[in-house]
């Protein structure tokens, strides 16, 4: 009878598959996967930023257009985050995170699509890239050509408009859907970790995860630096062209294919994580009121007593009915979410002064550093006459060690000293 009870109550603990699942699908393995996605997400940002000047030369668009491309992911976040967060209360978070991984990975790979549409730059495109002043426009929007140019050259310059429009559209669309995918991932990822880790261990987990995510930026810069050393077509470099030549177009597309492929691979293990870990479920069951699961427990004890009397068949039948009733009751406990209740929750958030101050602080901090982060590599290229590859390498090695040290030090300090909210806030201001 005890074997019957074990089979009925704990079916997930039976067999070799369950042992492997317990070994690989733990909160620690989840933390590693969560951190790895953060690394890949930031590496994409760094890779795109360091390739921006190369993309501008190759597809003939301005820095202002590049800046607009970079904010499309934030537009997707603003449009979708409220709904994702609101309906995430009842969602199977790991599976939705796997969907976010797939969307993000495909979006990152779409960034390299213009290369496969138009191929590497031709000789005429290289000459045009080395003379970008020919693309300057007059006040009425007409395109300017020097008198030494033939009519065919001017018509070819006009034909690049279509290529520019297609390339910019690919970059903007891919970045938009990447913002949607990362919104799903990070909106569900942090609460899932918070629900399954004790408060005492949470600072250490966050310190490890965010320190790992910071590594994504230098990894992305280094990946872009290596890729930009090779010509756009790695197997067909024009004779006499070197990476210090202004006409050089590096293999910008390689980094996006690598990052996108790794993101797709991360979606596979994520889809198999449980809705909640068993330890967390047991903890919640202990906190339930007596008219809930405790009442069901009493009924289970009565069933066991019946089993002791020898009526095993009746015992198994009643146990199956009881299990079904419990499953139905648990399904009925799920809250019904309605859009009509959403405005009230939004008002509760925006009237919370702590949340608003935190949001405003992040906003102004982002305004201060985003321009530097986006155009740092291009500035090094233009001001100090560095190749795109070397500028990417220099950008990826400055400032990030201090960030990693700060995150790790803060996580350990909070775990050991456990300061109160006021002391923690004062420390945040000082640092």
XYZ file of C-alpha atoms in Angstrom:
431
model
C 0.000 0.000 0.000
C 2.876 2.354 0.736
C 4.190 1.679 -2.759
C 0.807 2.609 -4.173
C 0.823 5.834 -2.166
C 4.339 6.660 -3.366
C 3.463 6.008 -6.994
C 0.302 8.084 -6.774
C 1.670 11.009 -4.770
C 5.220 11.341 -6.158
C 5.261 10.098 -9.785
C 8.050 12.553 -10.663
C 10.530 10.784 -8.360
C 10.426 7.432 -10.198
C 12.984 6.240 -12.763
C 16.342 7.337 -14.118
C 14.782 10.247 -16.004
C 13.564 11.756 -12.754
C 17.053 11.571 -11.257
C 18.578 13.260 -14.299
C 15.854 15.884 -14.179
C 16.604 16.569 -10.530
C 20.320 16.801 -11.296
C 20.170 19.134 -14.304
C 16.945 21.088 -13.764
C 17.687 22.768 -10.455
C 17.573 26.404 -9.414
C 21.356 26.523 -9.858
C 21.247 25.330 -13.452
C 18.408 27.778 -14.080
C 20.557 30.615 -12.721
C 23.366 29.661 -15.095
C 21.025 29.605 -18.112
C 19.433 32.882 -17.040
C 22.870 34.505 -16.739
C 24.002 33.092 -20.092
C 21.042 34.644 -21.872
C 21.901 37.974 -20.259
C 25.463 37.584 -21.525
C 24.226 36.906 -25.067
C 21.738 39.783 -24.927
C 24.383 42.316 -23.920
C 26.856 40.829 -26.399
C 24.353 41.571 -29.177
C 24.126 45.196 -28.035
C 27.907 45.527 -27.987
C 28.256 43.759 -31.325
C 25.728 46.043 -33.003
C 27.238 49.188 -31.483
C 30.758 48.297 -32.579
C 29.528 47.400 -36.081
C 27.421 50.543 -36.471
C 30.037 52.559 -38.381
C 30.622 49.594 -40.701
C 26.885 49.253 -41.334
C 26.618 52.974 -42.061
C 29.355 52.713 -44.691
C 28.000 49.522 -46.204
C 24.344 50.529 -46.455
C 24.729 54.313 -46.636
C 22.637 55.589 -43.726
C 23.392 58.308 -41.199
C 24.225 58.112 -37.498
C 20.828 59.569 -36.623
C 19.171 56.678 -38.467
C 21.401 54.277 -36.559
C 20.288 55.872 -33.295
C 16.633 55.395 -34.262
C 17.311 51.733 -35.021
C 18.812 51.300 -31.557
C 15.667 52.510 -29.754
C 13.173 50.267 -31.548
C 13.689 47.552 -28.932
C 12.663 50.030 -26.222
C 9.492 50.813 -28.178
C 8.597 47.112 -28.150
C 9.306 46.948 -24.423
C 7.026 49.895 -23.659
C 4.189 48.476 -25.779
C 4.268 44.937 -24.394
C 5.760 44.950 -20.896
C 2.539 45.908 -19.103
C 0.575 43.030 -20.628
C 3.416 40.535 -20.226
C 3.863 41.401 -16.567
C 0.130 41.449 -15.828
C -0.663 38.051 -17.326
C 2.567 36.553 -16.015
C 0.916 35.814 -12.661
C -0.611 32.597 -13.990
C 1.830 31.850 -16.826
C 4.197 28.906 -16.998
C 7.231 31.161 -16.781
C 9.990 28.828 -18.063
C 8.015 27.932 -21.186
C 7.281 31.566 -21.934
C 10.949 32.336 -21.362
C 11.819 29.637 -23.906
C 9.489 31.362 -26.377
C 11.258 34.632 -25.612
C 14.602 32.931 -26.325
C 13.358 31.708 -29.702
C 11.952 35.119 -30.681
C 15.138 36.881 -29.593
C 17.431 34.382 -31.314
C 15.556 34.594 -34.617
C 15.473 38.393 -34.400
C 19.225 38.584 -33.845
C 19.809 36.314 -36.846
C 17.544 38.521 -38.995
C 20.021 41.354 -38.365
C 22.465 39.584 -40.696
C 19.810 39.156 -43.423
C 20.929 42.160 -45.578
C 24.259 40.441 -46.182
C 22.522 37.358 -47.582
C 20.219 39.548 -49.701
C 22.844 41.846 -51.238
C 26.062 39.935 -50.634
C 29.422 41.613 -50.041
C 30.118 45.152 -51.202
C 31.114 45.592 -54.848
C 34.018 47.741 -56.034
C 31.750 50.697 -56.793
C 30.256 50.485 -53.296
C 33.752 50.546 -51.821
C 34.602 53.706 -53.743
C 31.367 55.273 -52.526
C 32.096 54.234 -48.937
C 35.462 55.981 -49.152
C 33.814 59.205 -50.362
C 30.820 59.620 -48.101
C 30.754 63.394 -48.714
C 29.292 62.620 -52.130
C 26.155 61.528 -50.314
C 25.547 64.958 -48.791
C 22.189 66.450 -49.633
C 21.136 69.943 -50.449
C 18.372 71.755 -48.610
C 15.717 70.625 -51.082
C 16.761 66.979 -50.713
C 18.425 66.563 -54.136
C 21.451 64.289 -54.263
C 24.779 65.892 -55.151
C 27.326 64.484 -57.630
C 30.700 65.872 -58.612
C 31.267 66.914 -62.224
C 33.907 64.197 -62.607
C 31.250 61.540 -62.104
C 29.519 59.962 -65.066
C 25.738 59.809 -65.306
C 25.899 56.077 -64.698
C 27.646 56.698 -61.388
C 24.973 59.158 -60.287
C 22.176 56.754 -61.204
C 23.950 54.026 -59.254
C 24.060 56.277 -56.208
C 20.319 56.745 -56.536
C 19.825 52.981 -56.752
C 21.419 52.542 -53.326
C 18.336 54.121 -51.748
C 16.406 50.866 -52.126
C 19.230 48.859 -50.584
C 19.427 51.350 -47.714
C 15.676 51.149 -47.096
C 15.691 47.339 -47.057
C 18.727 47.118 -44.776
C 17.432 49.720 -42.319
C 14.038 47.976 -42.249
C 15.692 44.635 -41.458
C 17.724 46.172 -38.646
C 14.740 48.014 -37.164
C 12.342 45.051 -37.372
C 14.870 42.630 -35.912
C 15.672 44.995 -33.051
C 11.957 45.566 -32.387
C 11.179 41.861 -32.054
C 14.361 41.341 -30.080
C 12.984 43.861 -27.579
C 9.742 41.883 -27.440
C 11.587 38.610 -26.842
C 13.860 39.987 -24.134
C 10.833 41.573 -22.429
C 9.241 38.144 -22.085
C 12.470 36.619 -20.840
C 13.481 39.151 -18.206
C 9.932 39.976 -17.053
C 9.325 36.317 -16.173
C 12.899 35.305 -15.370
C 13.524 37.427 -12.286
C 10.187 36.639 -10.525
C 10.725 32.930 -11.227
C 14.079 33.125 -9.484
C 12.633 35.160 -6.628
C 9.827 32.629 -6.092
C 12.206 29.690 -5.781
C 15.160 31.091 -3.805
C 15.166 32.007 -0.121
C 15.559 35.652 0.829
C 18.908 34.945 2.508
C 20.399 33.522 -0.698
C 18.756 35.942 -3.129
C 21.468 38.694 -3.045
C 24.179 36.146 -3.831
C 22.166 34.739 -6.735
C 21.528 38.194 -8.161
C 25.179 39.178 -7.746
C 26.280 36.107 -9.699
C 23.685 36.612 -12.444
C 24.198 40.331 -13.003
C 27.988 40.083 -12.790
C 27.775 37.410 -15.461
C 25.518 39.582 -17.601
C 28.014 42.444 -17.486
C 30.547 40.116 -19.117
C 28.305 40.112 -22.185
C 29.419 43.578 -23.287
C 33.176 42.880 -23.458
C 32.454 39.490 -25.030
C 30.344 41.189 -27.702
C 32.991 43.832 -28.378
C 35.683 41.166 -28.635
C 33.542 39.002 -30.941
C 32.905 42.005 -33.177
C 36.604 42.908 -33.111
C 37.559 39.446 -34.347
C 34.836 39.426 -37.032
C 35.688 42.904 -38.347
C 39.290 41.839 -38.950
C 37.982 39.720 -41.817
C 36.518 41.163 -44.989
C 32.732 41.097 -45.417
C 33.196 38.042 -47.602
C 35.907 36.196 -45.640
C 36.828 34.110 -48.717
C 36.946 36.938 -51.283
C 38.889 39.955 -50.039
C 39.796 42.457 -52.810
C 43.499 42.617 -53.587
C 45.417 45.356 -51.799
C 42.616 46.191 -49.339
C 43.533 46.170 -45.620
C 41.451 46.765 -42.498
C 42.932 50.263 -41.972
C 41.614 51.410 -45.361
C 38.521 53.681 -45.078
C 36.840 51.489 -47.698
C 37.218 48.352 -45.579
C 33.939 46.556 -44.798
C 34.425 43.922 -42.111
C 32.457 40.699 -41.628
C 29.867 42.404 -39.422
C 27.257 39.672 -39.869
C 29.177 36.801 -38.230
C 28.645 37.972 -34.646
C 24.868 38.124 -35.073
C 24.673 34.570 -36.415
C 26.748 33.265 -33.502
C 24.701 35.094 -30.842
C 21.358 34.149 -32.400
C 22.261 30.466 -32.683
C 23.344 30.274 -29.037
C 20.092 31.943 -27.933
C 18.057 29.347 -29.820
C 20.006 26.559 -28.120
C 19.264 28.013 -24.666
C 15.524 27.724 -25.351
C 15.716 23.909 -25.365
C 16.587 23.297 -21.684
C 14.430 26.207 -20.513
C 11.274 24.610 -21.886
C 11.706 21.615 -19.548
C 11.909 23.510 -16.262
C 8.894 23.072 -13.953
C 6.363 25.769 -13.223
C 7.679 25.808 -9.645
C 10.320 23.782 -7.857
C 9.107 21.156 -5.387
C 10.703 22.753 -2.341
C 8.827 25.936 -3.057
C 5.573 24.028 -3.480
C 6.047 22.308 -0.109
C 6.729 25.662 1.492
C 3.528 27.097 0.042
C 1.512 24.100 1.156
C 2.660 24.687 4.730
C 1.371 28.244 4.532
C -2.114 27.301 3.268
C -5.110 27.705 5.625
C -6.631 24.670 7.279
C -9.729 24.691 5.076
C -7.532 24.114 2.040
C -4.850 21.468 1.688
C -4.959 20.565 5.393
C -8.525 19.439 4.930
C -7.418 17.368 1.951
C -4.629 15.938 4.110
C -7.193 14.831 6.694
C -9.185 13.114 3.988
C -5.992 11.403 2.822
C -5.364 10.089 6.337
C -8.872 8.645 6.378
C -8.177 6.926 3.063
C -4.988 5.403 4.443
C -6.910 4.074 7.439
C -9.360 2.445 5.046
C -6.439 0.882 3.203
C -5.134 -0.607 6.427
C -8.452 -2.378 6.808
C -7.684 -4.413 3.701
C -10.053 -2.767 1.213
C -7.223 -1.947 -1.226
C -9.439 -1.695 -4.328
C -11.793 0.756 -2.651
C -8.801 2.606 -1.259
C -7.237 3.029 -4.713
C -10.538 4.143 -6.232
C -11.189 6.703 -3.512
C -7.598 7.922 -3.749
C -7.943 8.461 -7.492
C -11.193 10.387 -6.984
C -9.596 12.461 -4.236
C -6.560 13.245 -6.427
C -8.843 14.331 -9.264
C -10.859 16.552 -6.938
C -7.675 18.145 -5.596
C -6.438 18.845 -9.132
C -9.738 20.479 -10.045
C -9.646 22.539 -6.852
C -6.114 23.730 -7.596
C -7.152 24.739 -11.112
C -10.053 26.698 -9.652
C -7.668 28.562 -7.345
C -5.950 30.237 -10.320
C -7.005 33.890 -10.375
C -9.051 35.078 -13.324
C -7.233 38.033 -14.856
C -9.268 40.694 -16.585
C -8.167 43.783 -18.479
C -10.724 45.775 -16.498
C -8.623 45.240 -13.357
C -5.390 46.282 -15.029
C -5.813 50.097 -14.699
C -6.228 49.799 -10.924
C -2.964 47.881 -10.636
C -1.176 50.408 -12.850
C -2.436 53.254 -10.657
C -1.173 51.419 -7.574
C 2.279 51.195 -9.158
C 2.550 54.794 -10.354
C 1.382 56.122 -6.988
C 4.144 54.234 -5.177
C 6.872 56.847 -4.550
C 9.655 54.274 -4.127
C 8.972 52.658 -7.494
C 8.638 56.018 -9.253
C 11.901 57.339 -7.786
C 13.685 54.160 -8.826
C 12.274 54.416 -12.351
C 13.227 58.083 -12.663
C 16.739 57.326 -11.425
C 17.157 54.603 -14.040
C 15.731 56.921 -16.696
C 18.162 59.765 -16.058
C 21.064 57.356 -15.678
C 20.217 55.855 -19.056
C 19.992 59.296 -20.672
C 23.464 60.067 -19.372
C 25.280 56.951 -20.584
C 23.386 55.576 -23.584
C 24.880 57.991 -26.104
C 28.404 57.253 -24.945
C 27.812 53.509 -25.026
C 26.273 53.528 -28.529
C 28.763 55.812 -30.291
C 31.947 55.124 -28.309
C 33.394 52.794 -30.950
C 32.576 55.127 -33.818
C 34.169 58.054 -31.987
C 37.399 56.085 -31.512
C 37.441 55.264 -35.219
C 36.876 58.831 -36.395
C 38.847 60.793 -33.797
C 41.896 58.542 -33.383
C 41.988 56.970 -36.859
C 41.601 53.418 -35.584
C 40.240 50.464 -37.514
C 36.781 49.200 -36.611
C 38.327 46.021 -35.206
C 40.773 47.810 -32.895
C 38.179 50.358 -31.764
C 35.855 47.503 -30.781
C 38.606 45.795 -28.813
C 39.462 48.989 -26.900
C 35.786 49.704 -26.153
C 35.281 46.236 -24.724
C 38.129 46.403 -22.213
C 37.354 49.692 -20.441
C 35.053 50.129 -17.469
C 33.530 46.670 -17.234
C 35.853 45.233 -14.602
C 34.751 47.954 -12.178
C 31.093 47.104 -12.842
C 31.642 43.416 -12.200
C 33.502 44.150 -8.958
C 30.731 46.499 -7.798
C 27.972 43.959 -8.413
C 29.815 41.101 -6.700
C 30.852 43.269 -3.752
C 27.303 44.566 -3.290
C 25.788 41.080 -3.408
C 28.209 39.680 -0.838
C 27.788 42.737 1.399
C 23.994 42.440 1.421
C 24.125 38.673 2.054
C 26.543 38.988 4.978
C 25.540 42.282 6.642
C 21.832 42.277 5.668
C 21.360 46.058 5.899
C 17.903 47.565 6.267
C 16.125 49.521 3.516
C 17.375 52.924 4.725
C 21.018 51.804 5.021
C 20.817 50.101 1.636
C 19.385 53.232 0.048
C 22.142 55.410 1.532
C 24.771 52.987 0.252
C 23.178 53.139 -3.200
C 23.416 56.946 -3.204
C 27.066 56.922 -2.089
C 28.109 54.427 -4.751
